[in-house]
mmCIF file with all atom_site columns, C-alpha atoms and ligand atoms in Angstrom:
data_model
loop_
_atom_site.group_PDB
_atom_site.id
_atom_site.type_symbol
_atom_site.label_atom_id
_atom_site.label_alt_id
_atom_site.label_comp_id
_atom_site.label_asym_id
_atom_site.label_entity_id
_atom_site.label_seq_id
_atom_site.pdbx_PDB_ins_code
_atom_site.Cartn_x
_atom_site.Cartn_y
_atom_site.Cartn_z
_atom_site.occupancy
_atom_site.B_iso_or_equiv
_atom_site.pdbx_formal_charge
_atom_site.auth_seq_id
_atom_site.auth_comp_id
_atom_site.auth_asym_id
_atom_site.auth_atom_id
_atom_site.pdbx_PDB_model_num
ATOM   1   C CA  . MET A 1 1   ? 103.407 116.671 100.967 1.00 0.00 ? 1   MET A CA  1
ATOM   2   C CA  . LYS A 1 2   ? 105.056 119.072 102.895 1.00 0.00 ? 2   LYS A CA  1
ATOM   3   C CA  . PRO A 1 3   ? 106.883 118.919 106.070 1.00 0.00 ? 3   PRO A CA  1
ATOM   4   C CA  . GLU A 1 4   ? 103.666 120.253 108.360 1.00 0.00 ? 4   GLU A CA  1
ATOM   5   C CA  . GLU A 1 5   ? 101.751 118.048 106.759 1.00 0.00 ? 5   GLU A CA  1
ATOM   6   C CA  . GLN A 1 6   ? 103.960 115.019 107.447 1.00 0.00 ? 6   GLN A CA  1
ATOM   7   C CA  . LYS A 1 7   ? 104.150 116.037 111.610 1.00 0.00 ? 7   LYS A CA  1
ATOM   8   C CA  . LYS A 1 8   ? 100.561 116.501 111.779 1.00 0.00 ? 8   LYS A CA  1
ATOM   9   C CA  . ASN A 1 9   ? 99.984  112.897 109.891 1.00 0.00 ? 9   ASN A CA  1
ATOM   10  C CA  . LEU A 1 10  ? 102.653 111.458 112.024 1.00 0.00 ? 10  LEU A CA  1
ATOM   11  C CA  . ASP A 1 11  ? 101.122 112.738 115.380 1.00 0.00 ? 11  ASP A CA  1
ATOM   12  C CA  . GLU A 1 12  ? 97.806  111.797 114.608 1.00 0.00 ? 12  GLU A CA  1
ATOM   13  C CA  . PHE A 1 13  ? 98.738  108.225 113.875 1.00 0.00 ? 13  PHE A CA  1
ATOM   14  C CA  . PHE A 1 14  ? 101.029 108.428 117.038 1.00 0.00 ? 14  PHE A CA  1
ATOM   15  C CA  . TYR A 1 15  ? 98.052  109.537 119.221 1.00 0.00 ? 15  TYR A CA  1
ATOM   16  C CA  . HIS A 1 16  ? 95.878  107.085 117.951 1.00 0.00 ? 16  HIS A CA  1
ATOM   17  C CA  . LEU A 1 17  ? 97.604  103.840 117.866 1.00 0.00 ? 17  LEU A CA  1
ATOM   18  C CA  . ASP A 1 18  ? 96.766  102.049 120.695 1.00 0.00 ? 18  ASP A CA  1
ATOM   19  C CA  . ARG A 1 19  ? 100.158 100.201 121.967 1.00 0.00 ? 19  ARG A CA  1
ATOM   20  C CA  . SER A 1 20  ? 98.566  97.859  124.096 1.00 0.00 ? 20  SER A CA  1
ATOM   21  C CA  . VAL A 1 21  ? 98.064  95.662  120.793 1.00 0.00 ? 21  VAL A CA  1
ATOM   22  C CA  . PHE A 1 22  ? 101.446 94.744  121.078 1.00 0.00 ? 22  PHE A CA  1
ATOM   23  C CA  . ILE A 1 23  ? 102.291 93.962  124.287 1.00 0.00 ? 23  ILE A CA  1
ATOM   24  C CA  . GLU A 1 24  ? 100.745 91.072  126.012 1.00 0.00 ? 24  GLU A CA  1
ATOM   25  C CA  . GLY A 1 25  ? 99.911  89.850  129.736 1.00 0.00 ? 25  GLY A CA  1
ATOM   26  C CA  . GLU A 1 26  ? 100.532 92.111  133.046 1.00 0.00 ? 26  GLU A CA  1
ATOM   27  C CA  . ASN A 1 27  ? 102.544 95.027  130.476 1.00 0.00 ? 27  ASN A CA  1
ATOM   28  C CA  . LYS A 1 28  ? 99.188  95.542  129.009 1.00 0.00 ? 28  LYS A CA  1
ATOM   29  C CA  . ARG A 1 29  ? 98.339  97.368  131.427 1.00 0.00 ? 29  ARG A CA  1
ATOM   30  C CA  . TYR A 1 30  ? 101.493 99.991  131.458 1.00 0.00 ? 30  TYR A CA  1
ATOM   31  C CA  . ALA A 1 31  ? 100.772 100.445 127.114 1.00 0.00 ? 31  ALA A CA  1
ATOM   32  C CA  . GLY A 1 32  ? 100.012 103.986 127.986 1.00 0.00 ? 32  GLY A CA  1
ATOM   33  C CA  . TYR A 1 33  ? 102.974 104.856 129.655 1.00 0.00 ? 33  TYR A CA  1
ATOM   34  C CA  . ASP A 1 34  ? 106.222 106.772 127.762 1.00 0.00 ? 34  ASP A CA  1
ATOM   35  C CA  . GLU A 1 35  ? 108.178 104.154 128.710 1.00 0.00 ? 35  GLU A CA  1
ATOM   36  C CA  . ALA A 1 36  ? 110.206 100.928 126.887 1.00 0.00 ? 36  ALA A CA  1
ATOM   37  C CA  . LEU A 1 37  ? 108.399 97.877  128.451 1.00 0.00 ? 37  LEU A CA  1
ATOM   38  C CA  . SER A 1 38  ? 109.600 93.622  128.644 1.00 0.00 ? 38  SER A CA  1
ATOM   39  C CA  . ILE A 1 39  ? 107.961 91.737  125.469 1.00 0.00 ? 39  ILE A CA  1
ATOM   40  C CA  . GLY A 1 40  ? 109.570 89.006  126.301 1.00 0.00 ? 40  GLY A CA  1
ATOM   41  C CA  . TYR A 1 41  ? 112.655 86.760  125.322 1.00 0.00 ? 41  TYR A CA  1
ATOM   42  C CA  . GLU A 1 42  ? 114.675 89.618  126.945 1.00 0.00 ? 42  GLU A CA  1
ATOM   43  C CA  . GLN A 1 43  ? 113.203 92.315  124.519 1.00 0.00 ? 43  GLN A CA  1
ATOM   44  C CA  . THR A 1 44  ? 111.244 95.287  124.585 1.00 0.00 ? 44  THR A CA  1
ATOM   45  C CA  . ILE A 1 45  ? 109.036 96.977  122.922 1.00 0.00 ? 45  ILE A CA  1
ATOM   46  C CA  . SER A 1 46  ? 110.964 100.514 122.176 1.00 0.00 ? 46  SER A CA  1
ATOM   47  C CA  . MET A 1 47  ? 109.428 103.624 124.500 1.00 0.00 ? 47  MET A CA  1
ATOM   48  C CA  . PRO A 1 48  ? 106.566 105.707 122.447 1.00 0.00 ? 48  PRO A CA  1
ATOM   49  C CA  . SER A 1 49  ? 107.881 109.458 122.365 1.00 0.00 ? 49  SER A CA  1
ATOM   50  C CA  . LEU A 1 50  ? 111.394 107.391 120.583 1.00 0.00 ? 50  LEU A CA  1
ATOM   51  C CA  . VAL A 1 51  ? 109.133 105.505 117.884 1.00 0.00 ? 51  VAL A CA  1
ATOM   52  C CA  . HIS A 1 52  ? 107.389 108.916 117.154 1.00 0.00 ? 52  HIS A CA  1
ATOM   53  C CA  . TYR A 1 53  ? 111.388 110.796 117.104 1.00 0.00 ? 53  TYR A CA  1
ATOM   54  C CA  . MET A 1 54  ? 112.937 107.855 115.157 1.00 0.00 ? 54  MET A CA  1
ATOM   55  C CA  . THR A 1 55  ? 110.189 107.584 112.664 1.00 0.00 ? 55  THR A CA  1
ATOM   56  C CA  . SER A 1 56  ? 110.212 111.428 111.905 1.00 0.00 ? 56  SER A CA  1
ATOM   57  C CA  . LYS A 1 57  ? 113.649 111.642 111.648 1.00 0.00 ? 57  LYS A CA  1
ATOM   58  C CA  . LEU A 1 58  ? 113.749 109.489 108.695 1.00 0.00 ? 58  LEU A CA  1
ATOM   59  C CA  . GLN A 1 59  ? 111.618 111.294 107.003 1.00 0.00 ? 59  GLN A CA  1
ATOM   60  C CA  . LEU A 1 60  ? 109.531 108.540 105.496 1.00 0.00 ? 60  LEU A CA  1
ATOM   61  C CA  . ASP A 1 61  ? 107.519 108.548 101.947 1.00 0.00 ? 61  ASP A CA  1
ATOM   62  C CA  . LYS A 1 62  ? 104.703 106.139 100.140 1.00 0.00 ? 62  LYS A CA  1
ATOM   63  C CA  . ARG A 1 63  ? 108.175 105.854 97.338  1.00 0.00 ? 63  ARG A CA  1
ATOM   64  C CA  . HIS A 1 64  ? 110.224 104.477 99.906  1.00 0.00 ? 64  HIS A CA  1
ATOM   65  C CA  . ARG A 1 65  ? 111.676 100.994 100.381 1.00 0.00 ? 65  ARG A CA  1
ATOM   66  C CA  . VAL A 1 66  ? 112.696 100.671 104.091 1.00 0.00 ? 66  VAL A CA  1
ATOM   67  C CA  . LEU A 1 67  ? 114.499 97.782  105.757 1.00 0.00 ? 67  LEU A CA  1
ATOM   68  C CA  . GLU A 1 68  ? 113.924 97.767  109.534 1.00 0.00 ? 68  GLU A CA  1
ATOM   69  C CA  . ILE A 1 69  ? 116.387 95.245  111.553 1.00 0.00 ? 69  ILE A CA  1
ATOM   70  C CA  . GLY A 1 70  ? 114.321 94.420  115.130 1.00 0.00 ? 70  GLY A CA  1
ATOM   71  C CA  . THR A 1 71  ? 110.415 93.917  114.295 1.00 0.00 ? 71  THR A CA  1
ATOM   72  C CA  . GLY A 1 72  ? 110.575 93.518  118.174 1.00 0.00 ? 72  GLY A CA  1
ATOM   73  C CA  . SER A 1 73  ? 106.557 93.732  118.935 1.00 0.00 ? 73  SER A CA  1
ATOM   74  C CA  . GLY A 1 74  ? 106.186 94.935  115.643 1.00 0.00 ? 74  GLY A CA  1
ATOM   75  C CA  . TYR A 1 75  ? 104.656 98.780  117.211 1.00 0.00 ? 75  TYR A CA  1
ATOM   76  C CA  . GLN A 1 76  ? 107.840 100.410 115.332 1.00 0.00 ? 76  GLN A CA  1
ATOM   77  C CA  . THR A 1 77  ? 107.175 98.513  112.030 1.00 0.00 ? 77  THR A CA  1
ATOM   78  C CA  . ALA A 1 78  ? 103.666 100.116 111.910 1.00 0.00 ? 78  ALA A CA  1
ATOM   79  C CA  . PHE A 1 79  ? 104.841 103.319 111.680 1.00 0.00 ? 79  PHE A CA  1
ATOM   80  C CA  . LEU A 1 80  ? 107.286 102.432 108.569 1.00 0.00 ? 80  LEU A CA  1
ATOM   81  C CA  . ALA A 1 81  ? 104.176 100.567 106.622 1.00 0.00 ? 81  ALA A CA  1
ATOM   82  C CA  . GLU A 1 82  ? 101.862 103.299 107.269 1.00 0.00 ? 82  GLU A CA  1
ATOM   83  C CA  . PHE A 1 83  ? 104.912 106.254 106.221 1.00 0.00 ? 83  PHE A CA  1
ATOM   84  C CA  . GLY A 1 84  ? 106.646 104.361 104.275 1.00 0.00 ? 84  GLY A CA  1
ATOM   85  C CA  . GLY A 1 85  ? 106.130 102.272 100.777 1.00 0.00 ? 85  GLY A CA  1
ATOM   86  C CA  . LYS A 1 86  ? 107.575 99.006  100.925 1.00 0.00 ? 86  LYS A CA  1
ATOM   87  C CA  . VAL A 1 87  ? 108.425 97.241  104.356 1.00 0.00 ? 87  VAL A CA  1
ATOM   88  C CA  . PHE A 1 88  ? 111.179 94.505  104.849 1.00 0.00 ? 88  PHE A CA  1
ATOM   89  C CA  . THR A 1 89  ? 111.311 93.646  108.991 1.00 0.00 ? 89  THR A CA  1
ATOM   90  C CA  . VAL A 1 90  ? 114.175 91.169  110.306 1.00 0.00 ? 90  VAL A CA  1
ATOM   91  C CA  . GLU A 1 91  ? 114.259 89.531  113.829 1.00 0.00 ? 91  GLU A CA  1
ATOM   92  C CA  . ARG A 1 92  ? 115.739 86.903  115.418 1.00 0.00 ? 92  ARG A CA  1
ATOM   93  C CA  . ILE A 1 93  ? 113.221 85.208  117.590 1.00 0.00 ? 93  ILE A CA  1
ATOM   94  C CA  . LYS A 1 94  ? 110.982 82.986  115.284 1.00 0.00 ? 94  LYS A CA  1
ATOM   95  C CA  . GLU A 1 95  ? 108.151 83.622  118.393 1.00 0.00 ? 95  GLU A CA  1
ATOM   96  C CA  . LEU A 1 96  ? 108.069 87.390  118.352 1.00 0.00 ? 96  LEU A CA  1
ATOM   97  C CA  . SER A 1 97  ? 108.066 87.953  114.673 1.00 0.00 ? 97  SER A CA  1
ATOM   98  C CA  . TRP A 1 98  ? 105.170 85.696  114.317 1.00 0.00 ? 98  TRP A CA  1
ATOM   99  C CA  . LYS A 1 99  ? 103.279 87.720  116.866 1.00 0.00 ? 99  LYS A CA  1
ATOM   100 C CA  . ALA A 1 100 ? 104.461 90.693  114.896 1.00 0.00 ? 100 ALA A CA  1
ATOM   101 C CA  . VAL A 1 101 ? 102.737 89.194  111.813 1.00 0.00 ? 101 VAL A CA  1
ATOM   102 C CA  . GLU A 1 102 ? 99.811  88.344  113.190 1.00 0.00 ? 102 GLU A CA  1
ATOM   103 C CA  . ARG A 1 103 ? 99.202  91.931  114.979 1.00 0.00 ? 103 ARG A CA  1
ATOM   104 C CA  . LEU A 1 104 ? 99.959  93.727  111.503 1.00 0.00 ? 104 LEU A CA  1
ATOM   105 C CA  . MET A 1 105 ? 98.043  91.434  109.413 1.00 0.00 ? 105 MET A CA  1
ATOM   106 C CA  . ASN A 1 106 ? 95.368  91.795  111.663 1.00 0.00 ? 106 ASN A CA  1
ATOM   107 C CA  . MET A 1 107 ? 95.789  96.055  111.252 1.00 0.00 ? 107 MET A CA  1
ATOM   108 C CA  . GLY A 1 108 ? 95.471  95.746  107.093 1.00 0.00 ? 108 GLY A CA  1
ATOM   109 C CA  . TYR A 1 109 ? 99.143  96.299  106.297 1.00 0.00 ? 109 TYR A CA  1
ATOM   110 C CA  . LYS A 1 110 ? 99.940  94.540  103.182 1.00 0.00 ? 110 LYS A CA  1
ATOM   111 C CA  . ASN A 1 111 ? 102.731 96.166  102.421 1.00 0.00 ? 111 ASN A CA  1
ATOM   112 C CA  . ILE A 1 112 ? 105.196 94.234  104.918 1.00 0.00 ? 112 ILE A CA  1
ATOM   113 C CA  . GLN A 1 113 ? 107.568 91.346  103.947 1.00 0.00 ? 113 GLN A CA  1
ATOM   114 C CA  . PHE A 1 114 ? 108.909 89.587  107.560 1.00 0.00 ? 114 PHE A CA  1
ATOM   115 C CA  . LYS A 1 115 ? 112.146 87.869  108.022 1.00 0.00 ? 115 LYS A CA  1
ATOM   116 C CA  . ILE A 1 116 ? 113.552 85.644  110.485 1.00 0.00 ? 116 ILE A CA  1
ATOM   117 C CA  . GLY A 1 117 ? 117.106 85.756  110.827 1.00 0.00 ? 117 GLY A CA  1
ATOM   118 C CA  . ASP A 1 118 ? 120.176 87.772  111.014 1.00 0.00 ? 118 ASP A CA  1
ATOM   119 C CA  . GLY A 1 119 ? 119.273 91.533  110.925 1.00 0.00 ? 119 GLY A CA  1
ATOM   120 C CA  . SER A 1 120 ? 122.633 92.436  111.901 1.00 0.00 ? 120 SER A CA  1
ATOM   121 C CA  . GLU A 1 121 ? 123.632 91.001  107.800 1.00 0.00 ? 121 GLU A CA  1
ATOM   122 C CA  . GLY A 1 122 ? 120.857 93.695  106.226 1.00 0.00 ? 122 GLY A CA  1
ATOM   123 C CA  . TRP A 1 123 ? 118.663 91.660  103.943 1.00 0.00 ? 123 TRP A CA  1
ATOM   124 C CA  . PRO A 1 124 ? 120.698 92.362  100.816 1.00 0.00 ? 124 PRO A CA  1
ATOM   125 C CA  . GLU A 1 125 ? 118.124 90.511  97.812  1.00 0.00 ? 125 GLU A CA  1
ATOM   126 C CA  . PHE A 1 126 ? 115.804 93.113  98.186  1.00 0.00 ? 126 PHE A CA  1
ATOM   127 C CA  . ALA A 1 127 ? 118.924 95.864  98.476  1.00 0.00 ? 127 ALA A CA  1
ATOM   128 C CA  . PRO A 1 128 ? 119.012 98.979  97.772  1.00 0.00 ? 128 PRO A CA  1
ATOM   129 C CA  . TYR A 1 129 ? 116.643 100.656 100.447 1.00 0.00 ? 129 TYR A CA  1
ATOM   130 C CA  . ASP A 1 130 ? 116.012 103.935 100.799 1.00 0.00 ? 130 ASP A CA  1
ATOM   131 C CA  . ARG A 1 131 ? 115.200 104.038 104.727 1.00 0.00 ? 131 ARG A CA  1
ATOM   132 C CA  . ILE A 1 132 ? 117.136 101.932 107.297 1.00 0.00 ? 132 ILE A CA  1
ATOM   133 C CA  . MET A 1 133 ? 115.437 101.710 110.960 1.00 0.00 ? 133 MET A CA  1
ATOM   134 C CA  . VAL A 1 134 ? 118.022 99.309  113.105 1.00 0.00 ? 134 VAL A CA  1
ATOM   135 C CA  . THR A 1 135 ? 115.812 99.103  116.658 1.00 0.00 ? 135 THR A CA  1
ATOM   136 C CA  . ALA A 1 136 ? 119.190 97.368  118.428 1.00 0.00 ? 136 ALA A CA  1
ATOM   137 C CA  . ALA A 1 137 ? 122.167 98.284  119.283 1.00 0.00 ? 137 ALA A CA  1
ATOM   138 C CA  . ALA A 1 138 ? 125.513 97.518  117.717 1.00 0.00 ? 138 ALA A CA  1
ATOM   139 C CA  . GLY A 1 139 ? 128.922 98.298  118.967 1.00 0.00 ? 139 GLY A CA  1
ATOM   140 C CA  . SER A 1 140 ? 130.087 100.049 115.516 1.00 0.00 ? 140 SER A CA  1
ATOM   141 C CA  . ILE A 1 141 ? 128.337 100.610 112.605 1.00 0.00 ? 141 ILE A CA  1
ATOM   142 C CA  . PRO A 1 142 ? 127.641 97.922  110.176 1.00 0.00 ? 142 PRO A CA  1
ATOM   143 C CA  . GLU A 1 143 ? 129.163 98.761  107.070 1.00 0.00 ? 143 GLU A CA  1
ATOM   144 C CA  . ILE A 1 144 ? 127.286 96.224  105.538 1.00 0.00 ? 144 ILE A CA  1
ATOM   145 C CA  . LEU A 1 145 ? 123.705 97.813  106.145 1.00 0.00 ? 145 LEU A CA  1
ATOM   146 C CA  . VAL A 1 146 ? 126.012 101.148 104.788 1.00 0.00 ? 146 VAL A CA  1
ATOM   147 C CA  . ASP A 1 147 ? 125.959 99.124  101.376 1.00 0.00 ? 147 ASP A CA  1
ATOM   148 C CA  . GLN A 1 148 ? 122.483 98.465  101.530 1.00 0.00 ? 148 GLN A CA  1
ATOM   149 C CA  . LEU A 1 149 ? 121.505 101.909 101.854 1.00 0.00 ? 149 LEU A CA  1
ATOM   150 C CA  . ALA A 1 150 ? 120.258 103.852 98.192  1.00 0.00 ? 150 ALA A CA  1
ATOM   151 C CA  . ASN A 1 151 ? 121.626 106.988 97.425  1.00 0.00 ? 151 ASN A CA  1
ATOM   152 C CA  . ASP A 1 152 ? 120.000 110.159 98.858  1.00 0.00 ? 152 ASP A CA  1
ATOM   153 C CA  . GLY A 1 153 ? 119.111 107.257 101.690 1.00 0.00 ? 153 GLY A CA  1
ATOM   154 C CA  . ARG A 1 154 ? 118.751 107.525 105.664 1.00 0.00 ? 154 ARG A CA  1
ATOM   155 C CA  . MET A 1 155 ? 119.970 105.543 108.484 1.00 0.00 ? 155 MET A CA  1
ATOM   156 C CA  . LEU A 1 156 ? 119.286 105.610 111.831 1.00 0.00 ? 156 LEU A CA  1
ATOM   157 C CA  . VAL A 1 157 ? 121.320 103.000 114.227 1.00 0.00 ? 157 VAL A CA  1
ATOM   158 C CA  . PRO A 1 158 ? 121.670 103.103 118.029 1.00 0.00 ? 158 PRO A CA  1
ATOM   159 C CA  . ILE A 1 159 ? 125.767 102.285 118.280 1.00 0.00 ? 159 ILE A CA  1
ATOM   160 C CA  . GLY A 1 160 ? 127.499 101.541 121.626 1.00 0.00 ? 160 GLY A CA  1
ATOM   161 C CA  . PRO A 1 161 ? 127.766 99.294  124.582 1.00 0.00 ? 161 PRO A CA  1
ATOM   162 C CA  . LYS A 1 162 ? 125.003 97.993  126.834 1.00 0.00 ? 162 LYS A CA  1
ATOM   163 C CA  . GLY A 1 163 ? 122.368 100.403 128.704 1.00 0.00 ? 163 GLY A CA  1
ATOM   164 C CA  . LEU A 1 164 ? 123.675 103.507 126.855 1.00 0.00 ? 164 LEU A CA  1
ATOM   165 C CA  . GLN A 1 165 ? 123.830 104.217 122.865 1.00 0.00 ? 165 GLN A CA  1
ATOM   166 C CA  . ASP A 1 166 ? 124.874 106.749 120.462 1.00 0.00 ? 166 ASP A CA  1
ATOM   167 C CA  . LEU A 1 167 ? 121.621 107.119 118.026 1.00 0.00 ? 167 LEU A CA  1
ATOM   168 C CA  . ILE A 1 168 ? 123.381 108.030 114.626 1.00 0.00 ? 168 ILE A CA  1
ATOM   169 C CA  . LEU A 1 169 ? 121.955 109.292 111.699 1.00 0.00 ? 169 LEU A CA  1
ATOM   170 C CA  . ILE A 1 170 ? 123.520 107.969 108.700 1.00 0.00 ? 170 ILE A CA  1
ATOM   171 C CA  . THR A 1 171 ? 123.145 109.877 105.321 1.00 0.00 ? 171 THR A CA  1
ATOM   172 C CA  . LYS A 1 172 ? 123.922 108.867 101.671 1.00 0.00 ? 172 LYS A CA  1
ATOM   173 C CA  . ASP A 1 173 ? 123.727 111.892 98.897  1.00 0.00 ? 173 ASP A CA  1
ATOM   174 C CA  . SER A 1 174 ? 123.278 111.547 95.324  1.00 0.00 ? 174 SER A CA  1
ATOM   175 C CA  . LYS A 1 175 ? 126.646 110.685 94.352  1.00 0.00 ? 175 LYS A CA  1
ATOM   176 C CA  . GLY A 1 176 ? 126.889 107.721 97.387  1.00 0.00 ? 176 GLY A CA  1
ATOM   177 C CA  . ARG A 1 177 ? 128.917 110.435 99.980  1.00 0.00 ? 177 ARG A CA  1
ATOM   178 C CA  . VAL A 1 178 ? 128.148 108.822 103.400 1.00 0.00 ? 178 VAL A CA  1
ATOM   179 C CA  . GLU A 1 179 ? 128.123 111.354 106.883 1.00 0.00 ? 179 GLU A CA  1
ATOM   180 C CA  . GLU A 1 180 ? 127.460 110.682 110.126 1.00 0.00 ? 180 GLU A CA  1
ATOM   181 C CA  . LYS A 1 181 ? 125.329 112.441 113.016 1.00 0.00 ? 181 LYS A CA  1
ATOM   182 C CA  . ASN A 1 182 ? 124.983 112.340 116.228 1.00 0.00 ? 182 ASN A CA  1
ATOM   183 C CA  . LEU A 1 183 ? 121.380 112.441 117.452 1.00 0.00 ? 183 LEU A CA  1
ATOM   184 C CA  . GLY A 1 184 ? 121.919 111.813 121.234 1.00 0.00 ? 184 GLY A CA  1
ATOM   185 C CA  . ASP A 1 185 ? 121.761 109.292 124.276 1.00 0.00 ? 185 ASP A CA  1
ATOM   186 C CA  . VAL A 1 186 ? 119.302 106.066 123.827 1.00 0.00 ? 186 VAL A CA  1
ATOM   187 C CA  . THR A 1 187 ? 119.154 102.816 125.401 1.00 0.00 ? 187 THR A CA  1
ATOM   188 C CA  . PHE A 1 188 ? 118.356 99.846  123.368 1.00 0.00 ? 188 PHE A CA  1
ATOM   189 C CA  . VAL A 1 189 ? 118.789 95.699  123.496 1.00 0.00 ? 189 VAL A CA  1
ATOM   190 C CA  . GLU A 1 190 ? 121.948 94.258  121.455 1.00 0.00 ? 190 GLU A CA  1
ATOM   191 C CA  . LEU A 1 191 ? 121.864 93.891  118.174 1.00 0.00 ? 191 LEU A CA  1
ATOM   192 C CA  . LYS A 1 192 ? 123.044 90.254  118.179 1.00 0.00 ? 192 LYS A CA  1
ATOM   193 C CA  . GLY A 1 193 ? 124.596 88.241  115.301 1.00 0.00 ? 193 GLY A CA  1
ATOM   194 C CA  . GLU A 1 194 ? 127.571 88.466  112.940 1.00 0.00 ? 194 GLU A CA  1
ATOM   195 C CA  . TYR A 1 195 ? 127.665 91.993  112.085 1.00 0.00 ? 195 TYR A CA  1
ATOM   196 C CA  . GLY A 1 196 ? 126.293 92.718  116.227 1.00 0.00 ? 196 GLY A CA  1
ATOM   197 C CA  . TRP A 1 197 ? 127.494 91.419  119.439 1.00 0.00 ? 197 TRP A CA  1
ATOM   198 C CA  . LYS A 1 198 ? 128.171 87.742  119.495 1.00 0.00 ? 198 LYS A CA  1
ATOM   199 C CA  . SER A 1 199 ? 125.598 85.449  121.434 1.00 0.00 ? 199 SER A CA  1
HETATM 200 N N1  . SAM B 2 .   ? 110.848 98.128  117.452 1.00 0.00 ? 1   SAM B N1  1
HETATM 201 C C1  . SAM B 2 .   ? 110.642 97.121  118.540 1.00 0.00 ? 1   SAM B C1  1
HETATM 202 C C2  . SAM B 2 .   ? 108.931 97.751  118.940 1.00 0.00 ? 1   SAM B C2  1
HETATM 203 O O1  . SAM B 2 .   ? 108.874 98.494  118.994 1.00 0.00 ? 1   SAM B O1  1
HETATM 204 O O2  . SAM B 2 .   ? 109.079 96.081  119.339 1.00 0.00 ? 1   SAM B O2  1
HETATM 205 C C3  . SAM B 2 .   ? 111.463 96.970  119.251 1.00 0.00 ? 1   SAM B C3  1
HETATM 206 C C4  . SAM B 2 .   ? 112.277 96.293  119.155 1.00 0.00 ? 1   SAM B C4  1
HETATM 207 S S1  . SAM B 2 .   ? 113.674 95.362  120.206 1.00 0.00 ? 1   SAM B S1  1
HETATM 208 C C5  . SAM B 2 .   ? 114.318 96.748  121.465 1.00 0.00 ? 1   SAM B C5  1
HETATM 209 C C6  . SAM B 2 .   ? 115.138 95.322  119.665 1.00 0.00 ? 1   SAM B C6  1
HETATM 210 C C7  . SAM B 2 .   ? 114.437 93.692  118.348 1.00 0.00 ? 1   SAM B C7  1
HETATM 211 O O3  . SAM B 2 .   ? 115.917 93.621  118.101 1.00 0.00 ? 1   SAM B O3  1
HETATM 212 C C8  . SAM B 2 .   ? 114.539 92.474  119.253 1.00 0.00 ? 1   SAM B C8  1
HETATM 213 O O4  . SAM B 2 .   ? 112.865 91.821  118.870 1.00 0.00 ? 1   SAM B O4  1
HETATM 214 C C9  . SAM B 2 .   ? 115.365 91.595  118.760 1.00 0.00 ? 1   SAM B C9  1
HETATM 215 O O5  . SAM B 2 .   ? 115.313 90.262  119.270 1.00 0.00 ? 1   SAM B O5  1
HETATM 216 C C10 . SAM B 2 .   ? 116.100 91.874  117.628 1.00 0.00 ? 1   SAM B C10 1
HETATM 217 N N2  . SAM B 2 .   ? 117.072 91.616  117.158 1.00 0.00 ? 1   SAM B N2  1
HETATM 218 C C11 . SAM B 2 .   ? 118.175 91.760  118.227 1.00 0.00 ? 1   SAM B C11 1
HETATM 219 N N3  . SAM B 2 .   ? 119.495 91.350  117.161 1.00 0.00 ? 1   SAM B N3  1
HETATM 220 C C12 . SAM B 2 .   ? 118.959 91.316  115.798 1.00 0.00 ? 1   SAM B C12 1
HETATM 221 C C13 . SAM B 2 .   ? 119.506 90.912  114.715 1.00 0.00 ? 1   SAM B C13 1
HETATM 222 N N4  . SAM B 2 .   ? 120.377 90.670  114.644 1.00 0.00 ? 1   SAM B N4  1
HETATM 223 N N5  . SAM B 2 .   ? 118.727 90.395  113.839 1.00 0.00 ? 1   SAM B N5  1
HETATM 224 C C14 . SAM B 2 .   ? 117.304 90.657  113.861 1.00 0.00 ? 1   SAM B C14 1
HETATM 225 N N6  . SAM B 2 .   ? 116.323 91.046  114.999 1.00 0.00 ? 1   SAM B N6  1
HETATM 226 C C15 . SAM B 2 .   ? 117.516 91.660  116.583 1.00 0.00 ? 1   SAM B C15 1
#
């Protein structure tokens, strides 16, 4: 598919996806705001424009196996399932994962496999992945995730301390050579776990 067509499809999906489906309670009414919002358990649903941007930077297609770390509300997962092939998504908070499963099943996605656990370790059983999206911030690039990235792969991961991080794009070429590029400032909650921040 041509890049212009990909962009058009992503824009259309972005504008038609009702974000309020992924939010409960008081915050539902702010679903249309371009802001991260609380989803309970001290976690957030990401800012829509950032989800759009990060999805576009992954350059997804239907042949891709995609790993997502930090299912959260499932909002970003919907984009990965819409434009990627098989999606593997890991969330450490079981209540968030259960709700995301329900929402995404109700939306009819059949290409998502969910796991409750420590995603800082990735999901080695199904590696390698063509695309990896990490939606929580690590202190340094988790090498264990880079190892699970396929050749010709792309991975996005926020790196830095609480409050402000750099969004890092990691690419692997056909020979497995790794490059990093800083795409700019972002703010995500912390990636907890063995290869993230300790709880
Ligand atoms: N993209 C999600 C959305 O749009 O709703 C938002 C993700 S939220 C910013 C980050 C998520 O990462 C939280 O739900 C948090 O519980 C989860 N998380 C943090 N550390 C994790 C880990 N080690 N493994 C799996 N999930 C983790």
